[in-house]
Amino acid sequence: MHVQDTHWSSAAAVAPGGGAVNAAVGNGRADGPRTTPLRVDAQRNLEHVLRAAREVFGELGYGAPMEDVARRARVGVGTVYRRFPSKDVLVRRIAEEETARLTEQARAALGQEDEPWSALSRFLRTSVASGAGRLLPPQVLAGSTGSAGSVEEPRVPQQRPQPGSGELRLVPGEPVGAADDSGAGVLLDVVGQLVERARAAGELRADVSVGDVLLVIATAAPSLPDAAQQAAASARLLDILLEGLRSRPA
């Protein structure tokens, strides 16, 4: 079974802590929430599926099929669909987790760094190092505004290695439906505070927007087969991008 579309259309929901799916697989009818805890083996399978989904979507984008997730998790595709009745439910789960993770990283930078530029650069370095940019939902940019006040279109690219070459190319992010409004709104608000502080201090270019900052996170988080090479490439690219963001005396 291969579900191509991801429009967040399913009414089924999976609790963030690995709770029950409240819709029947295959017919979409709500049967009411389960209250019994997952068996140990079921919980283990769920964790394998979520970890595999983060890896697969991070490498191939949200357009990757569920069969790829199942193979990476070493479970049958039916096991994946028992936990996530449609692909859009799984994509929503992963995207919301990444949005929440970025929000916490931004809050930590705001609360623990007194200098505006240090706070912004810490957020960017932490987020890129965690690989969050590879799973950033493009829709989080839909509510951000540019320096002229115009609403920006989602434009976060996915980075993928060319098959057989190891070279990266940028491709448009696949539509993954409407991002969770509240989660995306909170992320944009917190990152906006980092941006405004750095701009007010004269350390950030006046034309840099929240969307630009999130674009940096996505761009500086390549997916490479070698972990050491990936870390080095990310750090080098981020250094260059940070120099581009910083305001310089005329």
PDB file of N, CA and C in Angstrom, residues 169-237:
ATOM      1  N   ARG A 169      21.953  18.453  -4.349  1.00  0.00           N
ATOM      2  CA  ARG A 169      21.213  19.366  -5.197  1.00  0.00           C
ATOM      3  C   ARG A 169      20.019  19.858  -4.391  1.00  0.00           C
ATOM      4  N   LEU A 170      19.575  21.060  -4.708  1.00  0.00           N
ATOM      5  CA  LEU A 170      18.410  21.618  -4.044  1.00  0.00           C
ATOM      6  C   LEU A 170      17.185  21.359  -4.903  1.00  0.00           C
ATOM      7  N   VAL A 171      16.135  20.887  -4.291  1.00  0.00           N
ATOM      8  CA  VAL A 171      14.878  20.676  -4.993  1.00  0.00           C
ATOM      9  C   VAL A 171      13.784  21.318  -4.174  1.00  0.00           C
ATOM     10  N   PRO A 172      12.681  21.746  -4.807  1.00  0.00           N
ATOM     11  CA  PRO A 172      11.605  22.371  -4.039  1.00  0.00           C
ATOM     12  C   PRO A 172      11.061  21.396  -3.017  1.00  0.00           C
ATOM     13  N   GLY A 173      10.704  21.898  -1.853  1.00  0.00           N
ATOM     14  CA  GLY A 173      10.114  21.059  -0.817  1.00  0.00           C
ATOM     15  C   GLY A 173       8.771  20.545  -1.258  1.00  0.00           C
ATOM     16  N   GLU A 174       8.518  19.266  -1.068  1.00  0.00           N
ATOM     17  CA  GLU A 174       7.251  18.700  -1.444  1.00  0.00           C
ATOM     18  C   GLU A 174       6.159  19.235  -0.530  1.00  0.00           C
ATOM     19  N   PRO A 175       4.954  19.502  -1.073  1.00  0.00           N
ATOM     20  CA  PRO A 175       3.881  19.954  -0.203  1.00  0.00           C
ATOM     21  C   PRO A 175       3.511  18.858   0.767  1.00  0.00           C
ATOM     22  N   VAL A 176       3.410  19.188   2.025  1.00  0.00           N
ATOM     23  CA  VAL A 176       3.030  18.185   3.013  1.00  0.00           C
ATOM     24  C   VAL A 176       1.792  18.635   3.763  1.00  0.00           C
ATOM     25  N   GLY A 177       0.963  19.440   3.110  1.00  0.00           N
ATOM     26  CA  GLY A 177      -0.270  19.872   3.720  1.00  0.00           C
ATOM     27  C   GLY A 177      -0.066  21.049   4.631  1.00  0.00           C
ATOM     28  N   ALA A 178      -1.122  21.494   5.245  1.00  0.00           N
ATOM     29  CA  ALA A 178      -1.068  22.658   6.125  1.00  0.00           C
ATOM     30  C   ALA A 178      -0.421  22.281   7.441  1.00  0.00           C
ATOM     31  N   ALA A 179       0.604  23.007   7.825  1.00  0.00           N
ATOM     32  CA  ALA A 179       1.262  22.736   9.094  1.00  0.00           C
ATOM     33  C   ALA A 179       0.340  23.092  10.236  1.00  0.00           C
ATOM     34  N   ASP A 180       0.580  22.476  11.378  1.00  0.00           N
ATOM     35  CA  ASP A 180      -0.204  22.781  12.554  1.00  0.00           C
ATOM     36  C   ASP A 180      -0.077  24.275  12.866  1.00  0.00           C
ATOM     37  N   ASP A 181      -1.223  24.992  12.828  1.00  0.00           N
ATOM     38  CA  ASP A 181      -1.194  26.446  12.941  1.00  0.00           C
ATOM     39  C   ASP A 181      -0.593  26.902  14.255  1.00  0.00           C
ATOM     40  N   SER A 182      -1.006  26.283  15.358  1.00  0.00           N
ATOM     41  CA  SER A 182      -0.524  26.731  16.653  1.00  0.00           C
ATOM     42  C   SER A 182       0.968  26.463  16.810  1.00  0.00           C
ATOM     43  N   GLY A 183       1.424  25.270  16.438  1.00  0.00           N
ATOM     44  CA  GLY A 183       2.833  24.946  16.560  1.00  0.00           C
ATOM     45  C   GLY A 183       3.700  25.818  15.679  1.00  0.00           C
ATOM     46  N   ALA A 184       3.299  26.002  14.413  1.00  0.00           N
ATOM     47  CA  ALA A 184       4.058  26.847  13.508  1.00  0.00           C
ATOM     48  C   ALA A 184       4.029  28.290  13.977  1.00  0.00           C
ATOM     49  N   GLY A 185       2.883  28.742  14.477  1.00  0.00           N
ATOM     50  CA  GLY A 185       2.773  30.117  14.949  1.00  0.00           C
ATOM     51  C   GLY A 185       3.693  30.402  16.118  1.00  0.00           C
ATOM     52  N   VAL A 186       3.787  29.450  17.035  1.00  0.00           N
ATOM     53  CA  VAL A 186       4.680  29.624  18.192  1.00  0.00           C
ATOM     54  C   VAL A 186       6.127  29.682  17.734  1.00  0.00           C
ATOM     55  N   LEU A 187       6.516  28.796  16.821  1.00  0.00           N
ATOM     56  CA  LEU A 187       7.883  28.803  16.311  1.00  0.00           C
ATOM     57  C   LEU A 187       8.209  30.136  15.654  1.00  0.00           C
ATOM     58  N   LEU A 188       7.329  30.615  14.799  1.00  0.00           N
ATOM     59  CA  LEU A 188       7.572  31.883  14.115  1.00  0.00           C
ATOM     60  C   LEU A 188       7.673  33.036  15.101  1.00  0.00           C
ATOM     61  N   ASP A 189       6.872  32.993  16.153  1.00  0.00           N
ATOM     62  CA  ASP A 189       6.893  34.055  17.152  1.00  0.00           C
ATOM     63  C   ASP A 189       8.229  34.080  17.900  1.00  0.00           C
ATOM     64  N   VAL A 190       8.694  32.898  18.338  1.00  0.00           N
ATOM     65  CA  VAL A 190       9.927  32.843  19.121  1.00  0.00           C
ATOM     66  C   VAL A 190      11.135  33.192  18.257  1.00  0.00           C
ATOM     67  N   VAL A 191      11.182  32.658  17.045  1.00  0.00           N
ATOM     68  CA  VAL A 191      12.288  33.006  16.147  1.00  0.00           C
ATOM     69  C   VAL A 191      12.219  34.490  15.797  1.00  0.00           C
ATOM     70  N   GLY A 192      11.004  35.009  15.668  1.00  0.00           N
ATOM     71  CA  GLY A 192      10.844  36.433  15.403  1.00  0.00           C
ATOM     72  C   GLY A 192      11.446  37.290  16.497  1.00  0.00           C
ATOM     73  N   GLN A 193      11.341  36.851  17.746  1.00  0.00           N
ATOM     74  CA  GLN A 193      11.956  37.591  18.850  1.00  0.00           C
ATOM     75  C   GLN A 193      13.481  37.600  18.716  1.00  0.00           C
ATOM     76  N   LEU A 194      14.056  36.473  18.330  1.00  0.00           N
ATOM     77  CA  LEU A 194      15.506  36.419  18.113  1.00  0.00           C
ATOM     78  C   LEU A 194      15.922  37.377  17.000  1.00  0.00           C
ATOM     79  N   VAL A 195      15.150  37.383  15.922  1.00  0.00           N
ATOM     80  CA  VAL A 195      15.457  38.237  14.783  1.00  0.00           C
ATOM     81  C   VAL A 195      15.353  39.709  15.163  1.00  0.00           C
ATOM     82  N   GLU A 196      14.272  40.072  15.846  1.00  0.00           N
ATOM     83  CA  GLU A 196      14.065  41.480  16.206  1.00  0.00           C
ATOM     84  C   GLU A 196      15.144  41.979  17.167  1.00  0.00           C
ATOM     85  N   ARG A 197      15.541  41.150  18.115  1.00  0.00           N
ATOM     86  CA  ARG A 197      16.590  41.555  19.050  1.00  0.00           C
ATOM     87  C   ARG A 197      17.904  41.816  18.321  1.00  0.00           C
ATOM     88  N   ALA A 198      18.272  40.906  17.425  1.00  0.00           N
ATOM     89  CA  ALA A 198      19.529  41.063  16.697  1.00  0.00           C
ATOM     90  C   ALA A 198      19.466  42.259  15.756  1.00  0.00           C
ATOM     91  N   ARG A 199      18.309  42.489  15.153  1.00  0.00           N
ATOM     92  CA  ARG A 199      18.167  43.639  14.257  1.00  0.00           C
ATOM     93  C   ARG A 199      18.222  44.953  15.040  1.00  0.00           C
ATOM     94  N   ALA A 200      17.536  44.993  16.178  1.00  0.00           N
ATOM     95  CA  ALA A 200      17.529  46.213  16.999  1.00  0.00           C
ATOM     96  C   ALA A 200      18.922  46.546  17.511  1.00  0.00           C
ATOM     97  N   ALA A 201      19.741  45.528  17.740  1.00  0.00           N
ATOM     98  CA  ALA A 201      21.108  45.748  18.217  1.00  0.00           C
ATOM     99  C   ALA A 201      22.048  46.140  17.087  1.00  0.00           C
ATOM    100  N   GLY A 202      21.532  46.184  15.857  1.00  0.00           N
ATOM    101  CA  GLY A 202      22.358  46.552  14.720  1.00  0.00           C
ATOM    102  C   GLY A 202      23.288  45.454  14.259  1.00  0.00           C
ATOM    103  N   GLU A 203      23.027  44.222  14.682  1.00  0.00           N
ATOM    104  CA  GLU A 203      23.918  43.107  14.342  1.00  0.00           C
ATOM    105  C   GLU A 203      23.375  42.220  13.227  1.00  0.00           C
ATOM    106  N   LEU A 204      22.128  42.429  12.842  1.00  0.00           N
ATOM    107  CA  LEU A 204      21.509  41.634  11.788  1.00  0.00           C
ATOM    108  C   LEU A 204      21.106  42.568  10.662  1.00  0.00           C
ATOM    109  N   ARG A 205      21.329  42.129   9.437  1.00  0.00           N
ATOM    110  CA  ARG A 205      20.924  42.933   8.280  1.00  0.00           C
ATOM    111  C   ARG A 205      19.440  43.272   8.363  1.00  0.00           C
ATOM    112  N   ALA A 206      19.096  44.490   7.991  1.00  0.00           N
ATOM    113  CA  ALA A 206      17.718  44.961   8.130  1.00  0.00           C
ATOM    114  C   ALA A 206      16.748  44.197   7.242  1.00  0.00           C
ATOM    115  N   ASP A 207      17.236  43.606   6.156  1.00  0.00           N
ATOM    116  CA  ASP A 207      16.331  42.921   5.229  1.00  0.00           C
ATOM    117  C   ASP A 207      16.172  41.439   5.531  1.00  0.00           C
ATOM    118  N   VAL A 208      16.781  40.959   6.609  1.00  0.00           N
ATOM    119  CA  VAL A 208      16.666  39.535   6.960  1.00  0.00           C
ATOM    120  C   VAL A 208      15.363  39.298   7.704  1.00  0.00           C
ATOM    121  N   SER A 209      14.602  38.298   7.272  1.00  0.00           N
ATOM    122  CA  SER A 209      13.311  37.975   7.870  1.00  0.00           C
ATOM    123  C   SER A 209      13.381  36.652   8.627  1.00  0.00           C
ATOM    124  N   VAL A 210      12.294  36.344   9.318  1.00  0.00           N
ATOM    125  CA  VAL A 210      12.187  35.048   9.999  1.00  0.00           C
ATOM    126  C   VAL A 210      12.312  33.915   8.993  1.00  0.00           C
ATOM    127  N   GLY A 211      11.680  34.081   7.838  1.00  0.00           N
ATOM    128  CA  GLY A 211      11.773  33.058   6.805  1.00  0.00           C
ATOM    129  C   GLY A 211      13.196  32.818   6.346  1.00  0.00           C
ATOM    130  N   ASP A 212      13.986  33.884   6.278  1.00  0.00           N
ATOM    131  CA  ASP A 212      15.386  33.732   5.887  1.00  0.00           C
ATOM    132  C   ASP A 212      16.163  32.916   6.919  1.00  0.00           C
ATOM    133  N   VAL A 213      15.887  33.159   8.192  1.00  0.00           N
ATOM    134  CA  VAL A 213      16.569  32.426   9.259  1.00  0.00           C
ATOM    135  C   VAL A 213      16.224  30.941   9.185  1.00  0.00           C
ATOM    136  N   LEU A 214      14.955  30.628   8.963  1.00  0.00           N
ATOM    137  CA  LEU A 214      14.553  29.227   8.845  1.00  0.00           C
ATOM    138  C   LEU A 214      15.126  28.599   7.583  1.00  0.00           C
ATOM    139  N   LEU A 215      15.261  29.401   6.540  1.00  0.00           N
ATOM    140  CA  LEU A 215      15.880  28.902   5.312  1.00  0.00           C
ATOM    141  C   LEU A 215      17.335  28.519   5.545  1.00  0.00           C
ATOM    142  N   VAL A 216      18.022  29.290   6.373  1.00  0.00           N
ATOM    143  CA  VAL A 216      19.407  28.965   6.718  1.00  0.00           C
ATOM    144  C   VAL A 216      19.473  27.596   7.390  1.00  0.00           C
ATOM    145  N   ILE A 217      18.533  27.336   8.304  1.00  0.00           N
ATOM    146  CA  ILE A 217      18.523  26.053   9.009  1.00  0.00           C
ATOM    147  C   ILE A 217      18.363  24.901   8.026  1.00  0.00           C
ATOM    148  N   ALA A 218      17.457  25.064   7.060  1.00  0.00           N
ATOM    149  CA  ALA A 218      17.235  23.998   6.081  1.00  0.00           C
ATOM    150  C   ALA A 218      18.417  23.837   5.140  1.00  0.00           C
ATOM    151  N   THR A 219      18.998  24.949   4.729  1.00  0.00           N
ATOM    152  CA  THR A 219      20.089  24.902   3.752  1.00  0.00           C
ATOM    153  C   THR A 219      21.364  24.336   4.348  1.00  0.00           C
ATOM    154  N   ALA A 220      21.601  24.631   5.628  1.00  0.00           N
ATOM    155  CA  ALA A 220      22.864  24.233   6.258  1.00  0.00           C
ATOM    156  C   ALA A 220      22.787  22.867   6.912  1.00  0.00           C
ATOM    157  N   ALA A 221      21.775  22.075   6.601  1.00  0.00           N
ATOM    158  CA  ALA A 221      21.650  20.740   7.185  1.00  0.00           C
ATOM    159  C   ALA A 221      21.618  19.685   6.090  1.00  0.00           C
ATOM    160  N   PRO A 222      22.728  19.507   5.370  1.00  0.00           N
ATOM    161  CA  PRO A 222      22.746  18.516   4.293  1.00  0.00           C
ATOM    162  C   PRO A 222      22.701  17.094   4.838  1.00  0.00           C
ATOM    163  N   SER A 223      22.252  16.199   4.001  1.00  0.00           N
ATOM    164  CA  SER A 223      22.240  14.778   4.368  1.00  0.00           C
ATOM    165  C   SER A 223      23.335  14.081   3.583  1.00  0.00           C
ATOM    166  N   LEU A 224      24.414  13.717   4.281  1.00  0.00           N
ATOM    167  CA  LEU A 224      25.538  13.052   3.653  1.00  0.00           C
ATOM    168  C   LEU A 224      25.738  11.675   4.273  1.00  0.00           C
ATOM    169  N   PRO A 225      26.254  10.713   3.517  1.00  0.00           N
ATOM    170  CA  PRO A 225      26.390   9.352   4.041  1.00  0.00           C
ATOM    171  C   PRO A 225      27.382   9.224   5.181  1.00  0.00           C
ATOM    172  N   ASP A 226      28.397  10.084   5.220  1.00  0.00           N
ATOM    173  CA  ASP A 226      29.418  10.021   6.261  1.00  0.00           C
ATOM    174  C   ASP A 226      29.118  11.071   7.318  1.00  0.00           C
ATOM    175  N   ALA A 227      28.981  10.642   8.587  1.00  0.00           N
ATOM    176  CA  ALA A 227      28.583  11.554   9.658  1.00  0.00           C
ATOM    177  C   ALA A 227      29.605  12.657   9.877  1.00  0.00           C
ATOM    178  N   ALA A 228      30.881  12.324   9.849  1.00  0.00           N
ATOM    179  CA  ALA A 228      31.920  13.331  10.059  1.00  0.00           C
ATOM    180  C   ALA A 228      31.933  14.344   8.923  1.00  0.00           C
ATOM    181  N   GLN A 229      31.759  13.863   7.700  1.00  0.00           N
ATOM    182  CA  GLN A 229      31.720  14.757   6.546  1.00  0.00           C
ATOM    183  C   GLN A 229      30.498  15.665   6.628  1.00  0.00           C
ATOM    184  N   GLN A 230      29.391  15.111   7.058  1.00  0.00           N
ATOM    185  CA  GLN A 230      28.168  15.892   7.188  1.00  0.00           C
ATOM    186  C   GLN A 230      28.325  16.999   8.223  1.00  0.00           C
ATOM    187  N   ALA A 231      28.901  16.674   9.377  1.00  0.00           N
ATOM    188  CA  ALA A 231      29.097  17.668  10.434  1.00  0.00           C
ATOM    189  C   ALA A 231      30.033  18.781   9.970  1.00  0.00           C
ATOM    190  N   ALA A 232      31.104  18.410   9.291  1.00  0.00           N
ATOM    191  CA  ALA A 232      32.058  19.408   8.817  1.00  0.00           C
ATOM    192  C   ALA A 232      31.438  20.306   7.755  1.00  0.00           C
ATOM    193  N   ALA A 233      30.675  19.702   6.839  1.00  0.00           N
ATOM    194  CA  ALA A 233      30.031  20.486   5.781  1.00  0.00           C
ATOM    195  C   ALA A 233      29.000  21.441   6.363  1.00  0.00           C
ATOM    196  N   SER A 234      28.237  20.968   7.340  1.00  0.00           N
ATOM    197  CA  SER A 234      27.228  21.816   7.978  1.00  0.00           C
ATOM    198  C   SER A 234      27.864  22.996   8.693  1.00  0.00           C
ATOM    199  N   ALA A 235      28.918  22.727   9.454  1.00  0.00           N
ATOM    200  CA  ALA A 235      29.585  23.795  10.197  1.00  0.00           C
ATOM    201  C   ALA A 235      30.174  24.836   9.256  1.00  0.00           C
ATOM    202  N   ARG A 236      30.822  24.384   8.186  1.00  0.00           N
ATOM    203  CA  ARG A 236      31.430  25.314   7.231  1.00  0.00           C
ATOM    204  C   ARG A 236      30.366  26.148   6.534  1.00  0.00           C
ATOM    205  N   LEU A 237      29.307  25.503   6.066  1.00  0.00           N
ATOM    206  CA  LEU A 237      28.250  26.221   5.362  1.00  0.00           C
ATOM    207  C   LEU A 237      27.557  27.216   6.280  1.00  0.00           C
TER     208      LEU A 237
END
